């Protein structure tokens, strides 16, 4: 590619851009286009409100169009040369990436077909792609929850409220033979596991051969765009509809069952886990319907049994095909559009959208569906030589590793252990030796894990008993261990977890045991074995399976967190064992190695060195393509100010030790009472946590400050539940619009509204507070994460050791037993022990959250807003601080216009002049 540039490569054109692009948008599109040409990994940074999404769409999809046209031209030239030169082609005339793509694609196609035939036989080519598990945390999780049952097993797994009563023997697992110890497969059931797809009519697929056609059609250049939330994906589709690509390309938007499900009986369960389980359960419970008798010659006749899915939305396969056809005809549809289409056709939009994956040009999907290997396999995503664009990538590393965490509570352990014991007691005499051995192994493990929470258990090790003493008899005890230490301390290090996991997968033991327990419970007319506080029994089994899989990771890749409450505490939620993944580079490398190009996009991606060290340390810095552009708004449209003192002259210090003082809370209230008189329309105030916002609100209510604020602004608060956020924002916007239009109703003196929000909440990320909704953003303090969070401190310690020669082991920082008691000062000791990387990571977490929050305001070129950073640390001399100066981590477009002020009077005057000037400019537009 460098040679082409030297020869004068033509600049790409972006005719699909619906408006006249700004200079920075052209620069961004050019940078993205050239990075796709070059391939590999790139990071593109463009401030929020600069049309980043539209620029990504027009550049990436134009690149696809150009490459396909180039491929057609090259194919035609190659065809002509084959005729003229008797098949000889000059390989130097093709770009490297194109030549490799063609070779790899042909090779991959043949290998895939061979594997499909070997694994599933004729008619099951796409079974692996139709496996259904939205969460898809890992390959094993998918296999356990999605491994399709035989028709007989499907009927055996009917719940207790079904019409057919089951006998105990229906829950008996089939004989299991163990293979050689060295075989990763571990063992196999004597029964033949049918490769039945979870699609409601795999038989029809076999007959019409649609599986072949879809697979072949799916082998083409694809773009995968992912973001963090469903609302951000909907926003992407909205922007896509502004371009011609919405109708010229096949587009599919994927999401979770909870967002797509239209089966009211399933949807009313509410909890995502239960919705997933019920969906899969309905598909396992297929009802046999006898079709017409068919003559087979020689006087013979057979009855063809046709299985129909237990979910009414999946019983008619023709409707699913019609749904797919309608998706293609209607162009780009977001989740709401797909749900509406599914309801109108009475067919499942979740599986309907998934059927489009292999034939789509553009796949729009959430983070987890792409970053999780299990989900990629389940959905049939093929990244080979394709384009991956990850938006909102500022916290990609933490988001990635959190997908591979696993957690099981004490109540879940007791639930599983009780079920297995009852099952083993009932079937012990009829189980084969293989089944008995593995089921007993499961009981040994669950019993050992339960011992973790028994304080008088001597086998658990002296370190944890010391931890309990440090935490006090009635407090909460939290400790961390390496995987090997955890297994050794419980004397279960000799168990082959890989073989055990394979047994769980192959034998379907989880469904058998939970199904039997449900039957027993139905006769007892109460919840299954008193139920599990954390969900269904199947959820408890899956939590155990996920933890066992985590324990097969390398010792240094993660840590085991053990949280134990006092025995006098009635709540069990605090008692759990959790595996925390610490490294994401191995996971991310799978994506980078497969894709032609991986693009990380976001409003604020710096510092890029931290991201490189955590996600792709193998990549030399000079091979990372990085682009950053400025903001489109003029300098006079933004006023970022550090507010050091309040109206009464008190210094603002919202550090952990000072933020709860009554003086600080009242001074903040006085500041807002002044702001409501000078700031028009909407003010959004961000607090560090819901707890702190609640404490401040109560104090203001008691002192009368709230009443003073309400005289000028209608007051709203961000709800803790995300489901209520949209309605609050809608009312907030309507109030501002109504009052701004001059319609005075209840209170004639009100001139807008104020919204109290929380950093890290839904409002702080992905919500547009444009125009009147965000004329002033107030950031209260520096929202540092609590140092008492042991998981965070484990990540800090791990990151501190990155790049060291002995980084395979967690650095020996001064953690001590104090951290196990949740003491904040112990966390600060860890931070003080850090030389650079760990401390910088801790600071970056804070400032990334600040940047995301304050970036909600400026959303277009004519927008304007003031940004107040309320804390003396934003203005103090960095030489007097242990940490880096926070303003050094602000986005460049804010840094360039930043003002530090020590006098509130000066701040008030600047605000008055700022809004006076911009209101006049706004009216002249």
PDB file of C-alpha atoms in Angstrom, residues 48-49 631 633 638 684 686 763 767-777 851-860 863-867 893:
ATOM      1  CA  UNK A  48     -18.842  12.868  20.308  1.00  0.00           C
ATOM      2  CA  UNK A  49     -21.113  15.114  18.321  1.00  0.00           C
ATOM      3  CA  UNK A 631     -14.234  19.024  17.311  1.00  0.00           C
ATOM      4  CA  UNK A 633     -17.845  23.315  17.230  1.00  0.00           C
ATOM      5  CA  UNK A 638     -17.975  25.669  24.758  1.00  0.00           C
ATOM      6  CA  UNK A 684     -27.258  18.007  34.262  1.00  0.00           C
ATOM      7  CA  UNK A 686     -23.183  14.162  37.617  1.00  0.00           C
ATOM      8  CA  UNK A 763     -27.353   8.744  31.149  1.00  0.00           C
ATOM      9  CA  UNK A 767     -27.437   9.404  25.724  1.00  0.00           C
ATOM     10  CA  UNK A 768     -27.608  12.596  23.669  1.00  0.00           C
ATOM     11  CA  UNK A 769     -28.114  15.687  25.824  1.00  0.00           C
ATOM     12  CA  UNK A 770     -28.141  18.037  22.867  1.00  0.00           C
ATOM     13  CA  UNK A 771     -29.352  21.624  22.751  1.00  0.00           C
ATOM     14  CA  UNK A 772     -31.552  22.563  25.708  1.00  0.00           C
ATOM     15  CA  UNK A 773     -31.191  19.209  27.440  1.00  0.00           C
ATOM     16  CA  UNK A 774     -27.568  19.958  28.307  1.00  0.00           C
ATOM     17  CA  UNK A 775     -26.777  23.664  28.362  1.00  0.00           C
ATOM     18  CA  UNK A 776     -24.613  23.100  31.437  1.00  0.00           C
ATOM     19  CA  UNK A 777     -22.891  19.933  32.639  1.00  0.00           C
ATOM     20  CA  UNK A 851     -14.933  12.468  29.510  1.00  0.00           C
ATOM     21  CA  UNK A 852     -17.873  10.250  28.638  1.00  0.00           C
ATOM     22  CA  UNK A 853     -20.185  12.207  30.922  1.00  0.00           C
ATOM     23  CA  UNK A 854     -19.237  15.710  29.832  1.00  0.00           C
ATOM     24  CA  UNK A 855     -19.235  14.642  26.192  1.00  0.00           C
ATOM     25  CA  UNK A 856     -23.000  14.104  26.332  1.00  0.00           C
ATOM     26  CA  UNK A 857     -23.646  17.826  25.809  1.00  0.00           C
ATOM     27  CA  UNK A 858     -22.113  18.994  22.504  1.00  0.00           C
ATOM     28  CA  UNK A 859     -23.861  16.974  19.798  1.00  0.00           C
ATOM     29  CA  UNK A 860     -23.711  19.101  16.629  1.00  0.00           C
ATOM     30  CA  UNK A 863     -24.804  23.292  19.855  1.00  0.00           C
ATOM     31  CA  UNK A 864     -23.306  25.114  22.849  1.00  0.00           C
ATOM     32  CA  UNK A 865     -22.780  24.262  26.514  1.00  0.00           C
ATOM     33  CA  UNK A 866     -20.830  25.113  29.638  1.00  0.00           C
ATOM     34  CA  UNK A 867     -18.894  22.388  31.468  1.00  0.00           C
ATOM     35  CA  UNK A 893     -10.879  19.945  22.171  1.00  0.00           C
TER      36      UNK A 893
END
